[in-house]
Short mmCIF file of C-alpha atoms in Angstrom, two decimals:
data_model
loop_
_atom_site.label_atom_id
_atom_site.label_comp_id
_atom_site.label_asym_id
_atom_site.label_seq_id
_atom_site.Cartn_x
_atom_site.Cartn_y
_atom_site.Cartn_z
CA UNK A 345 38.81 35.05 -39.46
CA UNK A 346 37.21 35.41 -36.07
CA UNK A 347 34.36 37.42 -37.59
CA UNK A 348 33.29 34.47 -39.67
CA UNK A 349 33.97 31.75 -37.13
CA UNK A 350 30.30 31.42 -36.26
CA UNK A 351 29.27 31.08 -39.91
CA UNK A 352 32.07 28.63 -40.67
CA UNK A 353 30.95 26.32 -37.91
CA UNK A 354 27.24 26.61 -38.65
CA UNK A 355 27.49 26.42 -42.44
CA UNK A 356 27.50 22.61 -42.96
CA UNK A 357 24.27 22.16 -41.00
CA UNK A 358 22.76 25.27 -42.61
CA UNK A 359 23.62 24.07 -46.10
CA UNK A 360 22.23 20.60 -45.46
CA UNK A 361 18.87 21.96 -44.30
CA UNK A 362 18.72 24.50 -47.14
CA UNK A 363 19.69 22.05 -49.91
CA UNK A 364 18.17 18.88 -48.46
CA UNK A 365 14.92 20.23 -47.05
CA UNK A 366 14.06 23.80 -48.08
CA UNK A 367 15.00 23.46 -51.77
CA UNK A 368 13.37 20.06 -52.49
CA UNK A 369 10.18 20.89 -50.56
CA UNK A 370 9.97 24.33 -52.23
CA UNK A 371 10.44 22.63 -55.61
CA UNK A 372 7.65 20.17 -54.83
CA UNK A 373 5.29 23.00 -53.92
CA UNK A 374 6.43 25.10 -56.90
CA UNK A 375 5.55 22.39 -59.42
CA UNK A 376 1.92 22.41 -58.27
CA UNK A 377 1.54 25.91 -59.73
CA UNK A 378 3.16 25.20 -63.07
CA UNK A 379 0.67 22.80 -64.60
CA UNK A 380 -1.20 23.44 -67.84
CA UNK A 381 -4.65 24.82 -67.12
CA UNK A 382 -3.61 27.71 -64.90
CA UNK A 383 -1.63 28.11 -61.71
CA UNK A 384 -4.34 26.74 -59.44
CA UNK A 385 -5.58 23.94 -61.67
CA UNK A 386 -4.25 21.19 -59.39
CA UNK A 387 -5.93 22.75 -56.36
CA UNK A 388 -9.20 23.11 -58.26
CA UNK A 389 -8.89 19.43 -59.15
CA UNK A 390 -8.21 18.52 -55.51
CA UNK A 391 -11.09 20.47 -54.02
CA UNK A 392 -13.34 19.59 -56.96
CA UNK A 393 -13.05 15.89 -56.22
CA UNK A 394 -15.63 14.75 -53.68
CA UNK A 395 -13.41 11.85 -52.64
CA UNK A 396 -10.38 14.04 -51.90
CA UNK A 397 -12.48 16.60 -50.06
CA UNK A 398 -13.83 13.75 -47.94
CA UNK A 399 -10.27 12.58 -47.20
CA UNK A 400 -9.20 16.09 -46.18
CA UNK A 401 -12.25 16.61 -43.96
CA UNK A 402 -11.87 13.14 -42.45
CA UNK A 403 -8.20 13.83 -41.68
CA UNK A 404 -9.07 17.12 -39.97
CA UNK A 405 -11.92 15.46 -38.11
CA UNK A 406 -9.87 12.48 -36.90
CA UNK A 407 -6.97 14.75 -35.89
CA UNK A 408 -9.30 17.03 -33.92
CA UNK A 409 -10.93 14.10 -32.09
CA UNK A 410 -7.53 12.57 -31.28
CA UNK A 411 -6.25 15.95 -30.06
CA UNK A 412 -9.23 16.53 -27.75
CA UNK A 413 -9.11 13.00 -26.27
CA UNK A 414 -5.32 13.19 -25.84
CA UNK A 415 -5.66 16.61 -24.17
CA UNK A 416 -8.19 15.33 -21.61
CA UNK A 417 -6.42 12.03 -20.86
CA UNK A 418 -2.98 13.64 -20.95
CA UNK A 419 -3.91 16.53 -18.70
CA UNK A 420 -5.44 14.40 -15.92
CA UNK A 421 -2.61 11.87 -16.11
CA UNK A 422 0.10 14.52 -16.15
CA UNK A 423 -1.51 16.26 -13.16
CA UNK A 424 -1.50 13.07 -11.08
CA UNK A 425 2.07 12.25 -12.21
CA UNK A 426 3.28 15.76 -11.36
CA UNK A 427 1.94 15.43 -7.78
CA UNK A 428 3.21 11.85 -7.27
CA UNK A 429 6.07 11.16 -4.83
CA UNK A 430 9.55 11.08 -6.41
CA UNK A 431 10.05 7.33 -6.87
CA UNK A 432 6.57 6.78 -8.30
CA UNK A 433 6.99 9.77 -10.59
CA UNK A 434 10.18 8.26 -12.06
CA UNK A 435 8.43 4.95 -12.71
CA UNK A 436 5.45 6.65 -14.36
CA UNK A 437 7.69 8.80 -16.54
CA UNK A 438 9.59 5.68 -17.62
CA UNK A 439 6.24 4.03 -18.43
CA UNK A 440 5.33 7.00 -20.62
CA UNK A 441 8.73 7.35 -22.31
CA UNK A 442 8.95 3.67 -23.20
CA UNK A 443 6.01 3.66 -25.66
CA UNK A 444 7.17 7.03 -27.01
CA UNK A 445 10.57 5.63 -27.97
CA UNK A 446 9.05 2.45 -29.38
CA UNK A 447 8.42 2.89 -33.08
CA UNK A 448 5.08 3.79 -34.58
CA UNK A 449 4.94 0.51 -36.55
CA UNK A 450 5.29 -1.58 -33.38
CA UNK A 451 2.68 0.46 -31.54
CA UNK A 452 0.19 0.32 -34.40
CA UNK A 453 0.84 -3.39 -34.80
CA UNK A 454 -0.16 -3.94 -31.17
CA UNK A 455 -3.63 -2.60 -32.03
CA UNK A 456 -3.77 -4.88 -35.04
CA UNK A 457 -3.47 -7.83 -32.63
CA UNK A 458 -6.04 -6.36 -30.26
CA UNK A 459 -8.68 -5.19 -32.75
CA UNK A 460 -8.34 -7.87 -35.45
CA UNK A 461 -11.17 -10.17 -36.50
CA UNK A 462 -9.70 -12.98 -34.36
CA UNK A 463 -8.06 -10.44 -32.08
CA UNK A 464 -8.01 -10.28 -28.32
CA UNK A 465 -10.96 -7.94 -27.97
CA UNK A 466 -13.22 -9.96 -30.25
CA UNK A 467 -12.33 -13.32 -28.68
CA UNK A 468 -12.78 -11.89 -25.17
CA UNK A 469 -16.19 -10.48 -26.06
CA UNK A 470 -17.23 -13.79 -27.64
CA UNK A 471 -16.00 -15.80 -24.63
CA UNK A 472 -17.96 -13.54 -22.32
CA UNK A 473 -21.03 -14.15 -24.46
CA UNK A 474 -21.52 -10.45 -25.18
CA UNK A 475 -21.37 -10.90 -28.95
CA UNK A 476 -21.92 -13.99 -31.10
CA UNK A 477 -20.03 -12.96 -34.21
CA UNK A 478 -16.69 -11.12 -34.30
CA UNK A 479 -17.14 -7.39 -34.84
CA UNK A 480 -15.43 -5.60 -37.70
CA UNK A 481 -13.26 -3.20 -35.73
CA UNK A 482 -10.23 -2.86 -38.01
CA UNK A 483 -10.43 -0.51 -40.99
CA UNK A 484 -12.87 1.77 -39.22
CA UNK A 485 -12.40 5.38 -38.19
CA UNK A 486 -12.72 4.26 -34.55
CA UNK A 487 -9.72 1.92 -34.75
CA UNK A 488 -7.57 4.66 -36.30
CA UNK A 489 -8.62 7.08 -33.54
CA UNK A 490 -7.90 4.58 -30.74
CA UNK A 491 -4.46 3.75 -32.11
CA UNK A 492 -3.61 7.42 -32.61
CA UNK A 493 -4.72 8.34 -29.10
CA UNK A 494 -2.46 5.52 -27.93
CA UNK A 495 0.34 6.96 -30.06
CA UNK A 496 0.05 10.52 -28.75
CA UNK A 497 -1.00 10.27 -25.08
CA UNK A 498 2.64 9.71 -23.92
CA UNK A 499 3.74 12.81 -25.81
CA UNK A 500 0.97 14.87 -24.23
CA UNK A 501 1.70 13.52 -20.72
CA UNK A 502 5.43 14.27 -21.01
CA UNK A 503 4.75 17.75 -22.42
CA UNK A 504 2.38 18.59 -19.57
CA UNK A 505 4.22 17.01 -16.61
CA UNK A 506 6.95 19.64 -16.79
CA UNK A 507 4.41 22.48 -16.99
CA UNK A 508 2.27 21.16 -14.11
CA UNK A 509 5.30 20.39 -11.93
CA UNK A 510 6.17 24.07 -12.11
CA UNK A 511 2.92 24.99 -10.35
CA UNK A 512 3.89 25.11 -6.67
CA UNK A 513 1.86 23.10 -4.14
CA UNK A 514 1.64 26.28 -2.06
CA UNK A 515 -0.34 28.00 -4.78
CA UNK A 516 -2.94 25.24 -4.85
CA UNK A 517 -3.16 25.21 -1.07
CA UNK A 518 -3.40 28.99 -0.94
CA UNK A 519 -6.35 28.80 -3.29
CA UNK A 520 -7.98 26.19 -1.05
CA UNK A 521 -7.33 28.10 2.16
CA UNK A 522 -8.85 31.21 0.60
CA UNK A 523 -12.07 29.28 0.20
CA UNK A 524 -11.93 27.94 -3.36
CA UNK A 525 -13.29 24.42 -3.77
CA UNK A 526 -11.27 21.97 -5.84
CA UNK A 527 -13.24 22.75 -9.01
CA UNK A 528 -12.59 26.48 -8.64
CA UNK A 529 -8.91 25.79 -7.91
CA UNK A 530 -8.77 23.67 -11.02
CA UNK A 531 -10.48 26.11 -13.38
CA UNK A 532 -9.07 29.33 -11.96
CA UNK A 533 -5.55 28.38 -10.86
CA UNK A 534 -4.27 25.18 -12.45
CA UNK A 535 -5.89 25.35 -15.89
CA UNK A 536 -4.85 28.94 -16.76
CA UNK A 537 -1.24 28.18 -15.74
CA UNK A 538 -1.24 25.04 -17.90
CA UNK A 539 -2.59 26.75 -21.03
CA UNK A 540 0.81 27.27 -22.75
CA UNK A 541 1.65 23.57 -22.23
CA UNK A 542 -1.78 22.49 -23.43
CA UNK A 543 -1.29 24.52 -26.60
CA UNK A 544 2.13 23.02 -27.29
CA UNK A 545 0.73 19.52 -26.70
CA UNK A 546 -2.29 20.19 -28.91
CA UNK A 547 -0.08 21.40 -31.77
CA UNK A 548 2.20 18.34 -31.51
CA UNK A 549 -0.74 15.92 -31.47
CA UNK A 550 -2.78 17.64 -34.17
CA UNK A 551 0.08 18.01 -36.65
CA UNK A 552 1.32 14.50 -35.83
CA UNK A 553 -2.12 13.00 -36.51
CA UNK A 554 -2.71 15.17 -39.55
CA UNK A 555 0.48 14.02 -41.27
CA UNK A 556 0.63 10.43 -40.04
CA UNK A 557 1.07 7.51 -42.38
CA UNK A 558 1.75 4.17 -40.67
CA UNK A 559 -1.26 4.14 -38.32
CA UNK A 560 -3.97 5.02 -40.89
CA UNK A 561 -2.30 2.63 -43.33
CA UNK A 562 -2.34 -0.34 -40.94
CA UNK A 563 -5.59 0.29 -39.06
CA UNK A 564 -7.59 2.27 -41.62
CA UNK A 565 -6.50 0.84 -44.95
CA UNK A 566 -8.38 1.86 -48.09
CA UNK A 567 -11.61 2.33 -46.15
CA UNK A 568 -10.33 5.09 -43.87
CA UNK A 569 -7.97 6.91 -46.19
CA UNK A 570 -6.30 9.98 -44.71
CA UNK A 571 -4.11 12.69 -46.24
CA UNK A 572 -0.88 10.76 -45.56
CA UNK A 573 -2.09 7.49 -47.01
CA UNK A 574 -3.72 9.27 -49.96
CA UNK A 575 -0.47 11.09 -50.70
CA UNK A 576 1.49 7.83 -50.60
CA UNK A 577 -1.05 6.13 -52.86
CA UNK A 578 -0.93 8.98 -55.40
CA UNK A 579 2.87 9.05 -55.36
CA UNK A 580 3.76 5.36 -55.30
CA UNK A 581 0.74 3.41 -56.55
CA UNK A 582 -0.82 5.57 -59.26
CA UNK A 583 2.39 7.60 -59.86
CA UNK A 584 0.44 10.85 -60.13
CA UNK A 585 3.19 13.06 -58.77
CA UNK A 586 1.38 16.31 -59.47
CA UNK A 587 -1.51 15.17 -57.32
CA UNK A 588 0.88 13.91 -54.61
CA UNK A 589 2.70 17.26 -54.67
CA UNK A 590 -0.61 19.08 -54.27
CA UNK A 591 -1.46 17.01 -51.20
CA UNK A 592 2.07 17.67 -49.89
CA UNK A 593 1.60 21.42 -50.36
CA UNK A 594 -1.76 21.37 -48.57
CA UNK A 595 -0.22 19.42 -45.67
CA UNK A 596 2.67 21.90 -45.36
CA UNK A 597 0.39 24.94 -45.44
CA UNK A 598 -2.05 23.54 -42.87
CA UNK A 599 0.74 22.35 -40.55
CA UNK A 600 2.62 25.64 -40.59
CA UNK A 601 -0.57 27.70 -40.31
CA UNK A 602 -1.61 25.76 -37.22
CA UNK A 603 1.80 26.07 -35.58
CA UNK A 604 1.84 29.82 -36.20
CA UNK A 605 -1.75 30.33 -35.00
CA UNK A 606 -1.11 28.32 -31.85
CA UNK A 607 2.14 30.19 -31.16
CA UNK A 608 0.26 33.46 -31.37
CA UNK A 609 -2.48 32.08 -29.13
CA UNK A 610 0.06 30.78 -26.63
CA UNK A 611 1.67 34.21 -26.39
CA UNK A 612 -1.69 35.89 -25.85
CA UNK A 613 -3.04 33.37 -23.34
CA UNK A 614 0.10 32.92 -21.29
CA UNK A 615 -0.81 34.51 -17.93
CA UNK A 616 2.88 35.08 -17.17
CA UNK A 617 3.42 37.50 -20.06
CA UNK A 618 0.55 39.88 -19.22
CA UNK B 1496 2.32 19.10 2.78
CA UNK B 1497 1.67 17.56 -0.63
CA UNK B 1498 -1.59 18.31 -2.42
CA UNK B 1499 -4.34 15.72 -1.97
CA UNK B 1500 -5.54 14.14 -5.17
CA UNK B 1501 -9.03 12.79 -5.63
CA UNK B 1502 -8.99 8.94 -5.67
CA UNK B 1503 -11.00 8.93 -8.90
CA UNK B 1504 -8.15 10.76 -10.64
CA UNK B 1505 -5.64 8.24 -9.31
CA UNK B 1506 -7.82 5.36 -10.55
CA UNK B 1507 -8.13 7.06 -13.95
CA UNK B 1508 -4.35 7.49 -14.16
CA UNK B 1509 -3.83 3.82 -13.30
CA UNK B 1510 -6.13 2.88 -16.19
CA UNK B 1511 -4.23 5.19 -18.54
CA UNK B 1512 -0.94 3.48 -17.69
CA UNK B 1513 -2.50 0.05 -18.24
CA UNK B 1514 -3.66 1.40 -21.61
CA UNK B 1515 -0.11 2.61 -22.38
CA UNK B 1516 1.84 -0.48 -21.35
CA UNK B 1517 -0.73 -3.25 -21.96
CA UNK B 1518 -0.53 -3.34 -25.77
CA UNK B 1519 3.26 -3.69 -25.65
CA UNK B 1520 2.98 -6.62 -23.21
CA UNK B 1521 0.52 -8.21 -25.63
CA UNK B 1522 3.10 -7.88 -28.43
CA UNK B 1523 5.70 -9.54 -26.19
CA UNK B 1524 3.29 -12.38 -25.42
CA UNK B 1525 2.39 -12.86 -29.07
CA UNK B 1526 6.08 -13.07 -29.99
CA UNK B 1527 6.63 -15.95 -27.56
CA UNK B 1528 3.66 -17.99 -28.80
CA UNK B 1529 4.38 -21.42 -30.29
CA UNK B 1530 1.60 -21.03 -32.89
CA UNK B 1531 1.81 -20.13 -36.56
CA UNK B 1532 -0.75 -17.37 -36.11
CA UNK B 1533 -0.80 -14.33 -33.85
CA UNK B 1534 -2.46 -14.99 -30.55
CA UNK B 1535 -2.56 -13.75 -26.98
CA UNK B 1536 -2.18 -15.10 -24.34
CA UNK B 1537 0.62 -17.16 -25.94
CA UNK B 1538 -0.09 -20.85 -26.46
CA UNK B 1539 3.06 -22.73 -25.59
CA UNK B 1540 6.29 -20.81 -25.19
CA UNK B 1541 8.86 -20.75 -27.95
CA UNK B 1542 11.64 -18.59 -29.28
CA UNK B 1543 11.28 -19.97 -32.79
CA UNK B 1544 9.82 -16.77 -34.18
CA UNK B 1545 12.94 -14.94 -33.11
CA UNK B 1546 14.97 -17.47 -35.04
CA UNK B 1547 12.62 -17.01 -37.98
CA UNK B 1548 13.56 -13.31 -38.24
CA UNK B 1549 17.07 -14.20 -39.25
CA UNK B 1550 15.96 -16.93 -41.62
CA UNK B 1551 13.98 -14.47 -43.72
CA UNK B 1552 16.43 -12.82 -46.07
CA UNK B 1553 14.44 -9.56 -46.32
CA UNK B 1554 14.58 -9.07 -42.54
CA UNK B 1555 18.32 -9.78 -42.37
CA UNK B 1556 18.99 -7.28 -45.12
CA UNK B 1557 16.71 -4.53 -43.83
CA UNK B 1558 18.01 -4.83 -40.25
CA UNK B 1559 21.48 -4.28 -41.67
CA UNK B 1560 20.35 -1.33 -43.82
CA UNK B 1561 18.51 0.26 -40.89
CA UNK B 1562 21.59 -0.01 -38.68
CA UNK B 1563 23.84 1.39 -41.40
CA UNK B 1564 21.52 4.31 -42.11
CA UNK B 1565 21.09 5.04 -38.41
CA UNK B 1566 24.81 4.94 -37.62
CA UNK B 1567 25.90 6.99 -40.64
CA UNK B 1568 23.18 9.64 -40.36
CA UNK B 1569 23.67 9.96 -36.60
CA UNK B 1570 27.41 10.49 -37.07
CA UNK B 1571 26.87 13.06 -39.81
CA UNK B 1572 24.22 14.84 -37.72
CA UNK B 1573 26.62 15.02 -34.76
CA UNK B 1574 29.50 16.09 -36.98
CA UNK B 1575 27.57 19.07 -38.34
CA UNK B 1576 25.18 19.57 -35.43
CA UNK B 1577 27.79 20.01 -32.68
CA UNK B 1578 29.64 22.85 -34.47
CA UNK B 1579 26.30 24.48 -35.33
CA UNK B 1580 25.12 24.35 -31.70
CA UNK B 1581 28.49 25.64 -30.56
CA UNK B 1582 28.36 28.51 -33.03
CA UNK B 1583 24.84 29.42 -31.95
CA UNK B 1584 25.77 29.71 -28.29
CA UNK B 1585 29.33 31.07 -28.67
CA UNK B 1586 28.86 33.46 -31.59
CA UNK B 1587 25.21 34.31 -31.05
CA UNK B 1588 25.65 37.97 -32.05
CA UNK B 1589 27.28 37.11 -35.39
CA UNK B 1590 24.50 34.81 -36.53
CA UNK B 1591 21.05 35.86 -37.71
CA UNK B 1592 17.97 34.96 -35.68
CA UNK B 1593 16.40 32.90 -38.47
CA UNK B 1594 19.12 30.28 -38.13
CA UNK B 1595 17.52 28.67 -35.09
CA UNK B 1596 14.17 28.71 -36.93
CA UNK B 1597 15.85 26.98 -39.88
CA UNK B 1598 17.01 24.18 -37.59
CA UNK B 1599 13.46 23.65 -36.30
CA UNK B 1600 12.08 23.36 -39.85
CA UNK B 1601 12.65 19.58 -40.06
CA UNK B 1602 10.18 19.22 -37.18
CA UNK B 1603 7.65 21.56 -38.81
CA UNK B 1604 7.69 20.15 -42.34
CA UNK B 1605 5.77 16.85 -42.42
CA UNK B 1606 8.16 13.90 -42.78
CA UNK B 1607 6.08 12.48 -45.61
CA UNK B 1608 6.57 15.70 -47.58
CA UNK B 1609 10.34 15.59 -46.99
CA UNK B 1610 10.53 11.94 -48.05
CA UNK B 1611 8.49 12.50 -51.20
CA UNK B 1612 10.42 15.67 -52.08
CA UNK B 1613 13.75 13.87 -51.72
CA UNK B 1614 12.50 11.09 -53.97
CA UNK B 1615 11.15 13.51 -56.57
CA UNK B 1616 13.77 16.24 -56.55
CA UNK B 1617 16.92 14.38 -55.55
CA UNK B 1618 16.73 10.67 -56.31
CA UNK B 1619 14.66 11.05 -59.49
CA UNK B 1620 15.76 14.47 -60.77
CA UNK B 1621 19.49 14.10 -60.16
CA UNK B 1622 19.70 10.33 -60.20
CA UNK B 1623 21.06 10.35 -56.65
CA UNK B 1624 21.40 6.84 -55.21
CA UNK B 1625 18.50 5.81 -52.96
CA UNK B 1626 20.86 5.00 -50.11
CA UNK B 1627 22.37 8.50 -50.23
CA UNK B 1628 18.87 10.05 -50.29
CA UNK B 1629 17.93 7.94 -47.25
CA UNK B 1630 21.02 9.17 -45.38
CA UNK B 1631 20.24 12.80 -46.26
CA UNK B 1632 16.60 12.43 -45.19
CA UNK B 1633 17.46 10.77 -41.89
CA UNK B 1634 20.26 13.23 -41.12
CA UNK B 1635 17.85 16.15 -41.61
CA UNK B 1636 15.20 14.39 -39.52
CA UNK B 1637 17.49 13.93 -36.52
CA UNK B 1638 19.46 17.18 -36.77
CA UNK B 1639 16.94 19.15 -34.62
CA UNK B 1640 17.24 16.56 -31.83
CA UNK B 1641 21.03 16.76 -31.90
CA UNK B 1642 21.05 20.57 -31.89
CA UNK B 1643 18.48 20.74 -29.09
CA UNK B 1644 20.29 18.30 -26.81
CA UNK B 1645 23.78 19.72 -27.47
CA UNK B 1646 22.56 23.32 -27.08
CA UNK B 1647 20.99 22.36 -23.74
CA UNK B 1648 24.31 21.00 -22.47
CA UNK B 1649 26.22 24.01 -23.85
CA UNK B 1650 23.85 26.33 -21.98
CA UNK B 1651 25.52 25.32 -18.72
CA UNK B 1652 29.05 25.45 -20.16
CA UNK B 1653 31.24 28.28 -18.95
CA UNK B 1654 33.00 29.59 -22.06
CA UNK B 1655 35.63 31.34 -19.93
CA UNK B 1656 37.18 27.90 -19.28
CA UNK B 1657 37.72 27.61 -23.01
CA UNK B 1658 39.17 31.13 -23.20
CA UNK B 1659 41.53 30.27 -20.36
CA UNK B 1660 42.81 27.24 -22.27
CA UNK B 1661 43.31 29.29 -25.45
CA UNK B 1662 45.07 32.14 -23.66
CA UNK B 1663 47.39 29.59 -22.11
CA UNK B 1664 48.39 28.55 -25.63
CA UNK B 1665 46.14 25.61 -26.43
CA UNK B 1666 45.35 25.40 -30.18
CA UNK B 1667 41.60 25.69 -31.04
CA UNK B 1668 41.08 22.10 -32.18
CA UNK B 1669 42.89 20.69 -29.16
CA UNK B 1670 40.84 22.98 -26.93
CA UNK B 1671 37.69 21.63 -28.51
CA UNK B 1672 38.60 18.00 -27.85
CA UNK B 1673 40.19 18.41 -24.42
CA UNK B 1674 38.10 21.18 -22.88
CA UNK B 1675 34.73 21.57 -24.60
CA UNK B 1676 33.86 18.01 -25.61
CA UNK B 1677 34.48 16.41 -22.19
CA UNK B 1678 32.20 19.04 -20.66
CA UNK B 1679 29.28 18.24 -22.94
CA UNK B 1680 29.98 14.49 -23.09
CA UNK B 1681 26.68 13.41 -21.58
CA UNK B 1682 24.82 15.62 -24.06
CA UNK B 1683 26.68 14.04 -26.97
CA UNK B 1684 25.88 10.51 -25.77
CA UNK B 1685 22.21 11.34 -25.27
CA UNK B 1686 22.02 13.09 -28.65
CA UNK B 1687 23.61 10.08 -30.32
CA UNK B 1688 21.22 7.63 -28.77
CA UNK B 1689 18.04 9.69 -29.36
CA UNK B 1690 19.05 10.37 -32.95
CA UNK B 1691 19.84 6.69 -33.48
CA UNK B 1692 16.46 5.44 -32.23
CA UNK B 1693 14.61 8.14 -34.19
CA UNK B 1694 16.32 7.00 -37.36
CA UNK B 1695 15.72 3.29 -36.69
CA UNK B 1696 12.01 3.89 -36.08
CA UNK B 1697 11.39 6.23 -39.01
CA UNK B 1698 8.62 5.30 -41.43
CA UNK B 1699 7.39 8.46 -43.11
CA UNK B 1700 10.65 9.46 -44.83
CA UNK B 1701 11.90 5.97 -45.61
CA UNK B 1702 8.60 4.82 -47.13
CA UNK B 1703 9.38 6.89 -50.25
CA UNK B 1704 13.08 6.04 -50.36
CA UNK B 1705 13.12 2.32 -50.84
CA UNK B 1706 14.33 0.82 -54.05
CA UNK B 1707 15.52 -2.45 -55.50
CA UNK B 1708 17.41 -4.18 -52.70
CA UNK B 1709 17.15 -1.20 -50.34
CA UNK B 1710 14.55 -0.98 -47.63
CA UNK B 1711 14.58 -0.28 -43.92
CA UNK B 1712 13.29 -2.50 -41.14
CA UNK B 1713 10.04 -0.59 -40.36
CA UNK B 1714 9.16 -0.55 -44.07
CA UNK B 1715 9.85 -4.28 -44.33
CA UNK B 1716 7.66 -4.81 -41.24
CA UNK B 1717 4.79 -2.94 -42.90
CA UNK B 1718 5.20 -4.99 -46.07
CA UNK B 1719 5.36 -8.27 -44.12
CA UNK B 1720 2.23 -7.40 -42.14
CA UNK B 1721 0.25 -6.88 -45.32
CA UNK B 1722 1.00 -10.43 -46.47
CA UNK B 1723 1.44 -12.57 -43.36
CA UNK B 1724 -0.16 -12.56 -39.97
CA UNK B 1725 2.39 -14.67 -38.12
CA UNK B 1726 4.34 -13.93 -34.93
CA UNK B 1727 7.50 -12.85 -36.84
CA UNK B 1728 6.41 -9.21 -36.75
CA UNK B 1729 5.79 -9.52 -33.02
CA UNK B 1730 9.27 -10.91 -32.42
CA UNK B 1731 10.90 -8.15 -34.50
CA UNK B 1732 8.84 -5.69 -32.45
CA UNK B 1733 10.24 -7.23 -29.27
CA UNK B 1734 13.79 -6.81 -30.63
CA UNK B 1735 13.00 -3.13 -31.24
CA UNK B 1736 11.63 -2.83 -27.70
CA UNK B 1737 14.86 -4.30 -26.33
CA UNK B 1738 16.66 -1.56 -28.25
CA UNK B 1739 14.30 1.00 -26.66
CA UNK B 1740 15.14 -0.30 -23.18
CA UNK B 1741 18.85 0.02 -23.94
CA UNK B 1742 18.32 3.57 -25.19
CA UNK B 1743 16.38 4.52 -22.09
CA UNK B 1744 19.04 3.09 -19.82
CA UNK B 1745 21.69 5.19 -21.56
CA UNK B 1746 19.60 8.38 -21.53
CA UNK B 1747 18.85 7.84 -17.84
CA UNK B 1748 22.59 7.52 -17.11
CA UNK B 1749 23.57 10.58 -19.09
CA UNK B 1750 20.83 13.18 -18.85
CA UNK B 1751 18.20 11.62 -16.61
CA UNK B 1752 14.86 10.63 -18.11
CA UNK B 1753 13.25 13.84 -16.91
CA UNK B 1754 15.10 15.48 -19.78
CA UNK B 1755 12.58 13.90 -22.12
CA UNK B 1756 9.75 15.47 -20.16
CA UNK B 1757 10.84 18.98 -21.09
#
């Protein structure tokens, strides 16, 4: 009995993930290979369609831009937060956690109010006399990028604060007292030690952007279709489940490939493991 | 001596926090406006849009569904997640290494893909009720959070206390409730609350699993936004933010908010 105690306790959760996640997702991917016209017909159709290729490239492009912006903003912010005195640090962490725990619909909706035709930004710009007519900011790639950066900066900050906190003040001061200027300290001491955290943050933000639905739906609409919104449209509007499954399979492959590549990179670049 | 930080970096950080908090304050302002359209700063102060939430049948129903789904899936996730975490720390040698990878899979597989696959291969293929599919999807979504938080609290648990209780004649189940559970209590509370809010906020799984009469609050919000541009959505958003504040207060009391920064 004791030999199987571990399995007995772990089996309900194991079964749920196997039957509720692994099996259905595997079945979805499997059906994409079983269509008439050869095993890769659906993929040929996907990559043969100029529109779908554009959506895929746009999704990769938007996700990369969001990741880079979130990395820069998140890194600077996390560095300042990690060096802040205790009470201020707590307040700043609360200010970062609050948006993170607020749902994606609410946070995207906020940008709908700000960027709308009669939104805050347009009316402010008109009142200041900078523009005469309201600008079309919604349903552009820019609005999707801004809202996604907003969505993911807290995640990046919280991922990096822990990593940067672990760098002792003494190390930074030692670098300075040995004659390094602040730029050299940054590039040769702080940055290399933060690389594993930066990689984790980049993976979270890239995969999150790549597979997002609510933000591109609300702020991009039909004009800025991304993989998530295209998949939903194929599945629930045109009821082309084979096409939706193909998009699902491509999303799974790209997500897992990126996580694995970044894990390998993190292991290689981590200065502590050399 | 603390490290000196360039004033430009401090100014930049201040701007970032305005960027993070500002939009949510705008939502709060818009919810309090006495106008029939969304505007900020609010014109006139009124709580009528909060009242309006409960006058719209679809919102009343979906709030109820969201709460039901969140409570049930959180309980199920705790019920199966606590034993799994326990098994993985207590009987580590018995269990294969891929098990912990399996429990991270729900984070790796895109939620949209899980939602669509449950619709296609569970609800449609086996005629499973939509509500059941929703529960399964949400339970899988939050299971990794539960296992992570509980495993973290078990990491500091001294299993020899448990052995002492058993060798003194305490039956296993009683030992679990009187020795183990009280020691990981704060982890259980934090896991509950994080799982709950994750379920309430979920869009990408639920979007595929709505049917006649069944929808969750975020999905209803999306649908409402596509038709109306009135402050109702803002006031529902404020209700959700109140829930977030409550969640944060509880996490702070149990684990400390720095837990979320790990």
